[in-house]
Amino acid sequence: MLVASSSLWLAETNCWVLAREHGGPAIVIDAPPDGDGVARLLARHDLTPVALLATHGHVDHIGGAGSVATRFALSAYIHPDDDWLALDPVEQLRNLWGMTPPGDFSSPERWEHLHHEQVLDLAGIRVGVIHTPGHTPGHCCFHVASDGLLFSGDQLFAGSIGRTDLPRGDPVALMKSMGERVLVLPPDTTVLPGHGPATTLARELESNPFLETFRT
């Protein structure tokens, strides 16, 4: 499995690409507001994207979704509970960041909807959808069980968890989804978050201060 990332835009959001091999079809996970940066990441590994998966609807993760989807003629996927965020990233940027965006922050013409326990077969890879509300109502993690990978978005980070102080954030829901849907995965699962470095579930269960309640 080829897995690569670039940290893009002001929030240093991780854009992940995964493929079975160099030069083949690929999946893009999250598209920060830097379509050219996403394109460079793909070109670096000679990859042709076939789909864009959004972990959630915050603008630092989907601000480039419209330009990437148009450039590569991709289907873009998001959970419907985050439609309220994803359908107008420009207004979201103004409200949450106090910015008027330069460039293209358009949304894809159409979002395909994700649902919990859905399995997507894309680019020769089976991706399981895990709905993990809390950071946003429609937040999802993406699990590639065959390779022990979890793309955790803003659910779980190395040493931290997703913030819940933004509109419709819910700390109780985040911890519930963490315990019931994330931490039940194998401990050796590699966690590839939306910001910061990779980690493992075992490492986070052992040392992440926000997960102390789950330690036995």
mmCIF file with all atom_site columns, C-alpha atoms in Angstrom:
data_model
loop_
_atom_site.group_PDB
_atom_site.id
_atom_site.type_symbol
_atom_site.label_atom_id
_atom_site.label_alt_id
_atom_site.label_comp_id
_atom_site.label_asym_id
_atom_site.label_entity_id
_atom_site.label_seq_id
_atom_site.pdbx_PDB_ins_code
_atom_site.Cartn_x
_atom_site.Cartn_y
_atom_site.Cartn_z
_atom_site.occupancy
_atom_site.B_iso_or_equiv
_atom_site.pdbx_formal_charge
_atom_site.auth_seq_id
_atom_site.auth_comp_id
_atom_site.auth_asym_id
_atom_site.auth_atom_id
_atom_site.pdbx_PDB_model_num
ATOM 1   C CA . MET A 1 1   ? 0.000   0.000  0.000   1.00 0.00 ? 1   MET A CA 1
ATOM 2   C CA . LEU A 1 2   ? 1.251   3.473  -0.902  1.00 0.00 ? 2   LEU A CA 1
ATOM 3   C CA . VAL A 1 3   ? 0.210   6.128  1.623   1.00 0.00 ? 3   VAL A CA 1
ATOM 4   C CA . ALA A 1 4   ? 1.457   9.709  1.346   1.00 0.00 ? 4   ALA A CA 1
ATOM 5   C CA . SER A 1 5   ? 0.457   13.100 2.667   1.00 0.00 ? 5   SER A CA 1
ATOM 6   C CA . SER A 1 6   ? 1.053   16.819 2.465   1.00 0.00 ? 6   SER A CA 1
ATOM 7   C CA . SER A 1 7   ? 0.333   19.321 5.211   1.00 0.00 ? 7   SER A CA 1
ATOM 8   C CA . LEU A 1 8   ? -1.509  22.139 3.457   1.00 0.00 ? 8   LEU A CA 1
ATOM 9   C CA . TRP A 1 9   ? -3.023  25.602 4.014   1.00 0.00 ? 9   TRP A CA 1
ATOM 10  C CA . LEU A 1 10  ? -3.057  27.794 7.130   1.00 0.00 ? 10  LEU A CA 1
ATOM 11  C CA . ALA A 1 11  ? -4.247  25.013 9.425   1.00 0.00 ? 11  ALA A CA 1
ATOM 12  C CA . GLU A 1 12  ? -1.555  22.595 8.207   1.00 0.00 ? 12  GLU A CA 1
ATOM 13  C CA . THR A 1 13  ? -4.229  20.061 7.373   1.00 0.00 ? 13  THR A CA 1
ATOM 14  C CA . ASN A 1 14  ? -3.065  16.650 6.232   1.00 0.00 ? 14  ASN A CA 1
ATOM 15  C CA . CYS A 1 15  ? -4.228  15.679 2.769   1.00 0.00 ? 15  CYS A CA 1
ATOM 16  C CA . TRP A 1 16  ? -3.767  11.907 2.428   1.00 0.00 ? 16  TRP A CA 1
ATOM 17  C CA . VAL A 1 17  ? -3.561  9.869  -0.751  1.00 0.00 ? 17  VAL A CA 1
ATOM 18  C CA . LEU A 1 18  ? -3.580  6.094  -0.826  1.00 0.00 ? 18  LEU A CA 1
ATOM 19  C CA . ALA A 1 19  ? -3.100  3.656  -3.658  1.00 0.00 ? 19  ALA A CA 1
ATOM 20  C CA . ARG A 1 20  ? -2.039  0.088  -4.242  1.00 0.00 ? 20  ARG A CA 1
ATOM 21  C CA . GLU A 1 21  ? 1.046   1.211  -6.166  1.00 0.00 ? 21  GLU A CA 1
ATOM 22  C CA . HIS A 1 22  ? 2.857   4.121  -7.758  1.00 0.00 ? 22  HIS A CA 1
ATOM 23  C CA . GLY A 1 23  ? 1.376   5.126  -11.085 1.00 0.00 ? 23  GLY A CA 1
ATOM 24  C CA . GLY A 1 24  ? -2.072  3.706  -10.351 1.00 0.00 ? 24  GLY A CA 1
ATOM 25  C CA . PRO A 1 25  ? -5.501  4.918  -9.255  1.00 0.00 ? 25  PRO A CA 1
ATOM 26  C CA . ALA A 1 26  ? -5.736  6.598  -5.868  1.00 0.00 ? 26  ALA A CA 1
ATOM 27  C CA . ILE A 1 27  ? -8.088  7.886  -3.200  1.00 0.00 ? 27  ILE A CA 1
ATOM 28  C CA . VAL A 1 28  ? -7.759  11.405 -1.782  1.00 0.00 ? 28  VAL A CA 1
ATOM 29  C CA . ILE A 1 29  ? -8.769  11.876 1.849   1.00 0.00 ? 29  ILE A CA 1
ATOM 30  C CA . ASP A 1 30  ? -9.529  15.508 2.695   1.00 0.00 ? 30  ASP A CA 1
ATOM 31  C CA . ALA A 1 31  ? -8.841  18.424 0.368   1.00 0.00 ? 31  ALA A CA 1
ATOM 32  C CA . PRO A 1 32  ? -7.613  21.556 2.157   1.00 0.00 ? 32  PRO A CA 1
ATOM 33  C CA . PRO A 1 33  ? -7.993  24.911 0.366   1.00 0.00 ? 33  PRO A CA 1
ATOM 34  C CA . ASP A 1 34  ? -4.932  24.291 -1.819  1.00 0.00 ? 34  ASP A CA 1
ATOM 35  C CA . GLY A 1 35  ? -5.979  22.432 -4.958  1.00 0.00 ? 35  GLY A CA 1
ATOM 36  C CA . ASP A 1 36  ? -2.550  22.891 -6.496  1.00 0.00 ? 36  ASP A CA 1
ATOM 37  C CA . GLY A 1 37  ? -0.956  21.347 -3.408  1.00 0.00 ? 37  GLY A CA 1
ATOM 38  C CA . VAL A 1 38  ? -3.224  18.312 -3.700  1.00 0.00 ? 38  VAL A CA 1
ATOM 39  C CA . ALA A 1 39  ? -2.355  18.010 -7.387  1.00 0.00 ? 39  ALA A CA 1
ATOM 40  C CA . ARG A 1 40  ? 1.383   18.177 -6.608  1.00 0.00 ? 40  ARG A CA 1
ATOM 41  C CA . LEU A 1 41  ? 1.034   15.415 -4.032  1.00 0.00 ? 41  LEU A CA 1
ATOM 42  C CA . LEU A 1 42  ? -0.652  13.176 -6.589  1.00 0.00 ? 42  LEU A CA 1
ATOM 43  C CA . ALA A 1 43  ? 1.872   14.021 -9.316  1.00 0.00 ? 43  ALA A CA 1
ATOM 44  C CA . ARG A 1 44  ? 4.775   13.255 -6.973  1.00 0.00 ? 44  ARG A CA 1
ATOM 45  C CA . HIS A 1 45  ? 3.641   9.628  -6.932  1.00 0.00 ? 45  HIS A CA 1
ATOM 46  C CA . ASP A 1 46  ? 2.210   9.532  -10.471 1.00 0.00 ? 46  ASP A CA 1
ATOM 47  C CA . LEU A 1 47  ? -1.287  8.824  -9.135  1.00 0.00 ? 47  LEU A CA 1
ATOM 48  C CA . THR A 1 48  ? -4.654  9.273  -10.794 1.00 0.00 ? 48  THR A CA 1
ATOM 49  C CA . PRO A 1 49  ? -7.362  9.997  -8.213  1.00 0.00 ? 49  PRO A CA 1
ATOM 50  C CA . VAL A 1 50  ? -10.737 8.302  -8.565  1.00 0.00 ? 50  VAL A CA 1
ATOM 51  C CA . ALA A 1 51  ? -12.525 9.628  -5.462  1.00 0.00 ? 51  ALA A CA 1
ATOM 52  C CA . LEU A 1 52  ? -12.316 12.231 -2.710  1.00 0.00 ? 52  LEU A CA 1
ATOM 53  C CA . LEU A 1 53  ? -13.401 11.277 0.813   1.00 0.00 ? 53  LEU A CA 1
ATOM 54  C CA . ALA A 1 54  ? -14.016 14.039 3.347   1.00 0.00 ? 54  ALA A CA 1
ATOM 55  C CA . THR A 1 55  ? -13.675 13.180 7.014   1.00 0.00 ? 55  THR A CA 1
ATOM 56  C CA . HIS A 1 56  ? -15.890 16.154 7.844   1.00 0.00 ? 56  HIS A CA 1
ATOM 57  C CA . GLY A 1 57  ? -17.108 19.481 6.581   1.00 0.00 ? 57  GLY A CA 1
ATOM 58  C CA . HIS A 1 58  ? -14.769 22.029 8.160   1.00 0.00 ? 58  HIS A CA 1
ATOM 59  C CA . VAL A 1 59  ? -13.284 24.321 5.553   1.00 0.00 ? 59  VAL A CA 1
ATOM 60  C CA . ASP A 1 60  ? -9.687  23.341 6.274   1.00 0.00 ? 60  ASP A CA 1
ATOM 61  C CA . HIS A 1 61  ? -10.615 19.805 5.160   1.00 0.00 ? 61  HIS A CA 1
ATOM 62  C CA . ILE A 1 62  ? -12.995 20.541 2.247   1.00 0.00 ? 62  ILE A CA 1
ATOM 63  C CA . GLY A 1 63  ? -12.084 24.061 1.077   1.00 0.00 ? 63  GLY A CA 1
ATOM 64  C CA . GLY A 1 64  ? -10.293 22.601 -1.942  1.00 0.00 ? 64  GLY A CA 1
ATOM 65  C CA . ALA A 1 65  ? -12.864 19.886 -2.641  1.00 0.00 ? 65  ALA A CA 1
ATOM 66  C CA . GLY A 1 66  ? -14.623 21.744 -5.448  1.00 0.00 ? 66  GLY A CA 1
ATOM 67  C CA . SER A 1 67  ? -11.447 22.555 -7.356  1.00 0.00 ? 67  SER A CA 1
ATOM 68  C CA . VAL A 1 68  ? -9.993  19.043 -6.876  1.00 0.00 ? 68  VAL A CA 1
ATOM 69  C CA . ALA A 1 69  ? -13.248 17.324 -7.878  1.00 0.00 ? 69  ALA A CA 1
ATOM 70  C CA . THR A 1 70  ? -13.521 19.475 -10.990 1.00 0.00 ? 70  THR A CA 1
ATOM 71  C CA . ARG A 1 71  ? -9.867  19.172 -11.999 1.00 0.00 ? 71  ARG A CA 1
ATOM 72  C CA . PHE A 1 72  ? -9.871  15.381 -11.789 1.00 0.00 ? 72  PHE A CA 1
ATOM 73  C CA . ALA A 1 73  ? -13.576 14.688 -12.498 1.00 0.00 ? 73  ALA A CA 1
ATOM 74  C CA . LEU A 1 74  ? -13.937 12.946 -9.133  1.00 0.00 ? 74  LEU A CA 1
ATOM 75  C CA . SER A 1 75  ? -16.853 11.819 -7.033  1.00 0.00 ? 75  SER A CA 1
ATOM 76  C CA . ALA A 1 76  ? -16.702 13.488 -3.615  1.00 0.00 ? 76  ALA A CA 1
ATOM 77  C CA . TYR A 1 77  ? -18.108 11.866 -0.469  1.00 0.00 ? 77  TYR A CA 1
ATOM 78  C CA . ILE A 1 78  ? -19.225 13.283 2.882   1.00 0.00 ? 78  ILE A CA 1
ATOM 79  C CA . HIS A 1 79  ? -21.673 12.317 5.620   1.00 0.00 ? 79  HIS A CA 1
ATOM 80  C CA . PRO A 1 80  ? -25.046 14.100 5.202   1.00 0.00 ? 80  PRO A CA 1
ATOM 81  C CA . ASP A 1 81  ? -24.957 15.427 8.766   1.00 0.00 ? 81  ASP A CA 1
ATOM 82  C CA . ASP A 1 82  ? -22.176 17.760 7.617   1.00 0.00 ? 82  ASP A CA 1
ATOM 83  C CA . ASP A 1 83  ? -23.996 19.083 4.548   1.00 0.00 ? 83  ASP A CA 1
ATOM 84  C CA . TRP A 1 84  ? -24.676 22.330 6.418   1.00 0.00 ? 84  TRP A CA 1
ATOM 85  C CA . LEU A 1 85  ? -20.916 22.927 6.533   1.00 0.00 ? 85  LEU A CA 1
ATOM 86  C CA . ALA A 1 86  ? -19.868 21.543 3.175   1.00 0.00 ? 86  ALA A CA 1
ATOM 87  C CA . LEU A 1 87  ? -22.391 23.249 0.932   1.00 0.00 ? 87  LEU A CA 1
ATOM 88  C CA . ASP A 1 88  ? -21.025 26.767 1.574   1.00 0.00 ? 88  ASP A CA 1
ATOM 89  C CA . PRO A 1 89  ? -17.321 26.740 2.538   1.00 0.00 ? 89  PRO A CA 1
ATOM 90  C CA . VAL A 1 90  ? -16.997 30.450 1.734   1.00 0.00 ? 90  VAL A CA 1
ATOM 91  C CA . GLU A 1 91  ? -19.592 31.444 4.329   1.00 0.00 ? 91  GLU A CA 1
ATOM 92  C CA . GLN A 1 92  ? -18.041 29.002 6.786   1.00 0.00 ? 92  GLN A CA 1
ATOM 93  C CA . LEU A 1 93  ? -14.649 30.616 6.259   1.00 0.00 ? 93  LEU A CA 1
ATOM 94  C CA . ARG A 1 94  ? -16.087 34.033 6.993   1.00 0.00 ? 94  ARG A CA 1
ATOM 95  C CA . ASN A 1 95  ? -17.909 32.851 10.123  1.00 0.00 ? 95  ASN A CA 1
ATOM 96  C CA . LEU A 1 96  ? -15.218 30.615 11.649  1.00 0.00 ? 96  LEU A CA 1
ATOM 97  C CA . TRP A 1 97  ? -12.020 32.238 10.423  1.00 0.00 ? 97  TRP A CA 1
ATOM 98  C CA . GLY A 1 98  ? -13.119 35.843 9.881   1.00 0.00 ? 98  GLY A CA 1
ATOM 99  C CA . MET A 1 99  ? -11.639 35.750 6.384   1.00 0.00 ? 99  MET A CA 1
ATOM 100 C CA . THR A 1 100 ? -12.743 36.569 2.877   1.00 0.00 ? 100 THR A CA 1
ATOM 101 C CA . PRO A 1 101 ? -11.143 33.798 0.856   1.00 0.00 ? 101 PRO A CA 1
ATOM 102 C CA . PRO A 1 102 ? -8.877  34.404 -2.100  1.00 0.00 ? 102 PRO A CA 1
ATOM 103 C CA . GLY A 1 103 ? -9.184  31.918 -4.934  1.00 0.00 ? 103 GLY A CA 1
ATOM 104 C CA . ASP A 1 104 ? -11.642 29.081 -5.453  1.00 0.00 ? 104 ASP A CA 1
ATOM 105 C CA . PHE A 1 105 ? -13.377 27.741 -2.353  1.00 0.00 ? 105 PHE A CA 1
ATOM 106 C CA . SER A 1 106 ? -16.307 26.262 -4.259  1.00 0.00 ? 106 SER A CA 1
ATOM 107 C CA . SER A 1 107 ? -18.019 23.066 -3.207  1.00 0.00 ? 107 SER A CA 1
ATOM 108 C CA . PRO A 1 108 ? -18.278 20.094 -5.598  1.00 0.00 ? 108 PRO A CA 1
ATOM 109 C CA . GLU A 1 109 ? -21.358 20.151 -7.811  1.00 0.00 ? 109 GLU A CA 1
ATOM 110 C CA . ARG A 1 110 ? -22.612 17.150 -5.874  1.00 0.00 ? 110 ARG A CA 1
ATOM 111 C CA . TRP A 1 111 ? -21.619 15.342 -2.698  1.00 0.00 ? 111 TRP A CA 1
ATOM 112 C CA . GLU A 1 112 ? -22.213 11.593 -2.481  1.00 0.00 ? 112 GLU A CA 1
ATOM 113 C CA . HIS A 1 113 ? -23.408 10.653 0.987   1.00 0.00 ? 113 HIS A CA 1
ATOM 114 C CA . LEU A 1 114 ? -21.607 8.326  3.379   1.00 0.00 ? 114 LEU A CA 1
ATOM 115 C CA . HIS A 1 115 ? -23.180 6.217  6.105   1.00 0.00 ? 115 HIS A CA 1
ATOM 116 C CA . HIS A 1 116 ? -21.888 4.255  9.075   1.00 0.00 ? 116 HIS A CA 1
ATOM 117 C CA . GLU A 1 117 ? -20.521 0.776  8.262   1.00 0.00 ? 117 GLU A CA 1
ATOM 118 C CA . GLN A 1 118 ? -20.606 1.480  4.540   1.00 0.00 ? 118 GLN A CA 1
ATOM 119 C CA . VAL A 1 119 ? -17.813 -0.226 2.604   1.00 0.00 ? 119 VAL A CA 1
ATOM 120 C CA . LEU A 1 120 ? -16.413 1.580  -0.436  1.00 0.00 ? 120 LEU A CA 1
ATOM 121 C CA . ASP A 1 121 ? -14.455 -0.276 -3.124  1.00 0.00 ? 121 ASP A CA 1
ATOM 122 C CA . LEU A 1 122 ? -12.265 2.375  -4.710  1.00 0.00 ? 122 LEU A CA 1
ATOM 123 C CA . ALA A 1 123 ? -8.908  2.174  -6.527  1.00 0.00 ? 123 ALA A CA 1
ATOM 124 C CA . GLY A 1 124 ? -8.672  -1.502 -5.618  1.00 0.00 ? 124 GLY A CA 1
ATOM 125 C CA . ILE A 1 125 ? -8.976  -0.669 -1.901  1.00 0.00 ? 125 ILE A CA 1
ATOM 126 C CA . ARG A 1 126 ? -11.813 -1.535 0.495   1.00 0.00 ? 126 ARG A CA 1
ATOM 127 C CA . VAL A 1 127 ? -12.504 1.419  2.800   1.00 0.00 ? 127 VAL A CA 1
ATOM 128 C CA . GLY A 1 128 ? -14.841 1.092  5.756   1.00 0.00 ? 128 GLY A CA 1
ATOM 129 C CA . VAL A 1 129 ? -16.774 4.163  6.880   1.00 0.00 ? 129 VAL A CA 1
ATOM 130 C CA . ILE A 1 130 ? -17.003 4.762  10.633  1.00 0.00 ? 130 ILE A CA 1
ATOM 131 C CA . HIS A 1 131 ? -19.368 7.591  11.599  1.00 0.00 ? 131 HIS A CA 1
ATOM 132 C CA . THR A 1 132 ? -17.780 9.321  14.615  1.00 0.00 ? 132 THR A CA 1
ATOM 133 C CA . PRO A 1 133 ? -19.893 12.342 15.580  1.00 0.00 ? 133 PRO A CA 1
ATOM 134 C CA . GLY A 1 134 ? -18.598 14.843 18.090  1.00 0.00 ? 134 GLY A CA 1
ATOM 135 C CA . HIS A 1 135 ? -16.099 17.145 16.421  1.00 0.00 ? 135 HIS A CA 1
ATOM 136 C CA . THR A 1 136 ? -18.875 17.724 13.883  1.00 0.00 ? 136 THR A CA 1
ATOM 137 C CA . PRO A 1 137 ? -22.201 15.863 13.586  1.00 0.00 ? 137 PRO A CA 1
ATOM 138 C CA . GLY A 1 138 ? -21.135 14.114 10.379  1.00 0.00 ? 138 GLY A CA 1
ATOM 139 C CA . HIS A 1 139 ? -17.502 13.395 11.155  1.00 0.00 ? 139 HIS A CA 1
ATOM 140 C CA . CYS A 1 140 ? -16.282 10.051 9.771   1.00 0.00 ? 140 CYS A CA 1
ATOM 141 C CA . CYS A 1 141 ? -13.104 8.016  10.083  1.00 0.00 ? 141 CYS A CA 1
ATOM 142 C CA . PHE A 1 142 ? -11.997 5.742  7.246   1.00 0.00 ? 142 PHE A CA 1
ATOM 143 C CA . HIS A 1 143 ? -10.697 2.263  8.056   1.00 0.00 ? 143 HIS A CA 1
ATOM 144 C CA . VAL A 1 144 ? -8.602  0.177  5.682   1.00 0.00 ? 144 VAL A CA 1
ATOM 145 C CA . ALA A 1 145 ? -8.730  -3.061 7.649   1.00 0.00 ? 145 ALA A CA 1
ATOM 146 C CA . SER A 1 146 ? -6.542  -5.028 5.234   1.00 0.00 ? 146 SER A CA 1
ATOM 147 C CA . ASP A 1 147 ? -3.585  -2.764 6.013   1.00 0.00 ? 147 ASP A CA 1
ATOM 148 C CA . GLY A 1 148 ? -4.421  -1.739 9.573   1.00 0.00 ? 148 GLY A CA 1
ATOM 149 C CA . LEU A 1 149 ? -4.943  1.936  8.742   1.00 0.00 ? 149 LEU A CA 1
ATOM 150 C CA . LEU A 1 150 ? -7.360  4.436  10.260  1.00 0.00 ? 150 LEU A CA 1
ATOM 151 C CA . PHE A 1 151 ? -7.699  7.895  8.713   1.00 0.00 ? 151 PHE A CA 1
ATOM 152 C CA . SER A 1 152 ? -8.993  9.655  11.794  1.00 0.00 ? 152 SER A CA 1
ATOM 153 C CA . GLY A 1 153 ? -9.600  13.205 10.566  1.00 0.00 ? 153 GLY A CA 1
ATOM 154 C CA . ASP A 1 154 ? -10.140 15.428 13.608  1.00 0.00 ? 154 ASP A CA 1
ATOM 155 C CA . GLN A 1 155 ? -11.405 12.625 15.852  1.00 0.00 ? 155 GLN A CA 1
ATOM 156 C CA . LEU A 1 156 ? -8.078  11.444 17.254  1.00 0.00 ? 156 LEU A CA 1
ATOM 157 C CA . PHE A 1 157 ? -4.566  12.915 17.103  1.00 0.00 ? 157 PHE A CA 1
ATOM 158 C CA . ALA A 1 158 ? -1.198  11.957 18.522  1.00 0.00 ? 158 ALA A CA 1
ATOM 159 C CA . GLY A 1 159 ? -1.626  13.070 22.120  1.00 0.00 ? 159 GLY A CA 1
ATOM 160 C CA . SER A 1 160 ? -4.971  14.789 21.667  1.00 0.00 ? 160 SER A CA 1
ATOM 161 C CA . ILE A 1 161 ? -8.551  14.564 20.375  1.00 0.00 ? 161 ILE A CA 1
ATOM 162 C CA . GLY A 1 162 ? -10.779 16.772 18.246  1.00 0.00 ? 162 GLY A CA 1
ATOM 163 C CA . ARG A 1 163 ? -12.041 20.049 19.651  1.00 0.00 ? 163 ARG A CA 1
ATOM 164 C CA . THR A 1 164 ? -15.762 20.351 20.340  1.00 0.00 ? 164 THR A CA 1
ATOM 165 C CA . ASP A 1 165 ? -16.122 24.098 20.943  1.00 0.00 ? 165 ASP A CA 1
ATOM 166 C CA . LEU A 1 166 ? -17.056 24.941 17.338  1.00 0.00 ? 166 LEU A CA 1
ATOM 167 C CA . PRO A 1 167 ? -20.720 25.091 16.195  1.00 0.00 ? 167 PRO A CA 1
ATOM 168 C CA . ARG A 1 168 ? -22.547 21.767 16.785  1.00 0.00 ? 168 ARG A CA 1
ATOM 169 C CA . GLY A 1 169 ? -19.529 20.196 18.440  1.00 0.00 ? 169 GLY A CA 1
ATOM 170 C CA . ASP A 1 170 ? -20.506 17.686 21.122  1.00 0.00 ? 170 ASP A CA 1
ATOM 171 C CA . PRO A 1 171 ? -17.938 16.401 23.644  1.00 0.00 ? 171 PRO A CA 1
ATOM 172 C CA . VAL A 1 172 ? -20.228 13.649 24.936  1.00 0.00 ? 172 VAL A CA 1
ATOM 173 C CA . ALA A 1 173 ? -20.847 12.356 21.406  1.00 0.00 ? 173 ALA A CA 1
ATOM 174 C CA . LEU A 1 174 ? -17.130 12.468 20.598  1.00 0.00 ? 174 LEU A CA 1
ATOM 175 C CA . MET A 1 175 ? -16.178 10.362 23.609  1.00 0.00 ? 175 MET A CA 1
ATOM 176 C CA . LYS A 1 176 ? -19.035 7.947  22.952  1.00 0.00 ? 176 LYS A CA 1
ATOM 177 C CA . SER A 1 177 ? -17.979 7.419  19.341  1.00 0.00 ? 177 SER A CA 1
ATOM 178 C CA . MET A 1 178 ? -14.356 7.153  20.463  1.00 0.00 ? 178 MET A CA 1
ATOM 179 C CA . GLY A 1 179 ? -15.108 4.360  22.897  1.00 0.00 ? 179 GLY A CA 1
ATOM 180 C CA . GLU A 1 180 ? -17.664 2.461  20.844  1.00 0.00 ? 180 GLU A CA 1
ATOM 181 C CA . ARG A 1 181 ? -16.320 2.856  17.308  1.00 0.00 ? 181 ARG A CA 1
ATOM 182 C CA . VAL A 1 182 ? -12.618 3.784  17.333  1.00 0.00 ? 182 VAL A CA 1
ATOM 183 C CA . LEU A 1 183 ? -10.918 2.222  20.327  1.00 0.00 ? 183 LEU A CA 1
ATOM 184 C CA . VAL A 1 184 ? -12.540 -1.157 19.596  1.00 0.00 ? 184 VAL A CA 1
ATOM 185 C CA . LEU A 1 185 ? -10.273 -1.494 16.538  1.00 0.00 ? 185 LEU A CA 1
ATOM 186 C CA . PRO A 1 186 ? -7.057  -3.555 16.838  1.00 0.00 ? 186 PRO A CA 1
ATOM 187 C CA . PRO A 1 187 ? -4.475  -1.803 19.056  1.00 0.00 ? 187 PRO A CA 1
ATOM 188 C CA . ASP A 1 188 ? -1.790  -2.006 16.360  1.00 0.00 ? 188 ASP A CA 1
ATOM 189 C CA . THR A 1 189 ? -3.938  0.081  13.992  1.00 0.00 ? 189 THR A CA 1
ATOM 190 C CA . THR A 1 190 ? -1.941  2.960  12.506  1.00 0.00 ? 190 THR A CA 1
ATOM 191 C CA . VAL A 1 191 ? -3.760  6.262  13.022  1.00 0.00 ? 191 VAL A CA 1
ATOM 192 C CA . LEU A 1 192 ? -3.311  8.837  10.247  1.00 0.00 ? 192 LEU A CA 1
ATOM 193 C CA . PRO A 1 193 ? -4.891  12.056 11.539  1.00 0.00 ? 193 PRO A CA 1
ATOM 194 C CA . GLY A 1 194 ? -6.101  15.246 9.939   1.00 0.00 ? 194 GLY A CA 1
ATOM 195 C CA . HIS A 1 195 ? -3.323  17.248 11.605  1.00 0.00 ? 195 HIS A CA 1
ATOM 196 C CA . GLY A 1 196 ? 0.054   16.277 12.972  1.00 0.00 ? 196 GLY A CA 1
ATOM 197 C CA . PRO A 1 197 ? 2.014   13.025 12.923  1.00 0.00 ? 197 PRO A CA 1
ATOM 198 C CA . ALA A 1 198 ? 0.862   9.432  12.643  1.00 0.00 ? 198 ALA A CA 1
ATOM 199 C CA . THR A 1 199 ? 0.435   7.317  15.748  1.00 0.00 ? 199 THR A CA 1
ATOM 200 C CA . THR A 1 200 ? -1.151  4.003  16.798  1.00 0.00 ? 200 THR A CA 1
ATOM 201 C CA . LEU A 1 201 ? -4.222  3.176  18.840  1.00 0.00 ? 201 LEU A CA 1
ATOM 202 C CA . ALA A 1 202 ? -2.041  1.315  21.355  1.00 0.00 ? 202 ALA A CA 1
ATOM 203 C CA . ARG A 1 203 ? 0.155   4.371  21.864  1.00 0.00 ? 203 ARG A CA 1
ATOM 204 C CA . GLU A 1 204 ? -2.808  6.666  22.330  1.00 0.00 ? 204 GLU A CA 1
ATOM 205 C CA . LEU A 1 205 ? -4.542  4.317  24.747  1.00 0.00 ? 205 LEU A CA 1
ATOM 206 C CA . GLU A 1 206 ? -1.367  4.182  26.785  1.00 0.00 ? 206 GLU A CA 1
ATOM 207 C CA . SER A 1 207 ? -0.403  7.848  26.886  1.00 0.00 ? 207 SER A CA 1
ATOM 208 C CA . ASN A 1 208 ? -3.064  10.185 25.444  1.00 0.00 ? 208 ASN A CA 1
ATOM 209 C CA . PRO A 1 209 ? -4.336  12.208 28.442  1.00 0.00 ? 209 PRO A CA 1
ATOM 210 C CA . PHE A 1 210 ? -7.776  12.598 26.877  1.00 0.00 ? 210 PHE A CA 1
ATOM 211 C CA . LEU A 1 211 ? -8.295  8.820  26.752  1.00 0.00 ? 211 LEU A CA 1
ATOM 212 C CA . GLU A 1 212 ? -7.566  8.107  30.401  1.00 0.00 ? 212 GLU A CA 1
ATOM 213 C CA . THR A 1 213 ? -11.168 7.072  31.038  1.00 0.00 ? 213 THR A CA 1
ATOM 214 C CA . PHE A 1 214 ? -10.757 4.178  28.589  1.00 0.00 ? 214 PHE A CA 1
ATOM 215 C CA . ARG A 1 215 ? -7.710  2.660  30.275  1.00 0.00 ? 215 ARG A CA 1
ATOM 216 C CA . THR A 1 216 ? -8.206  -0.562 32.202  1.00 0.00 ? 216 THR A CA 1
#
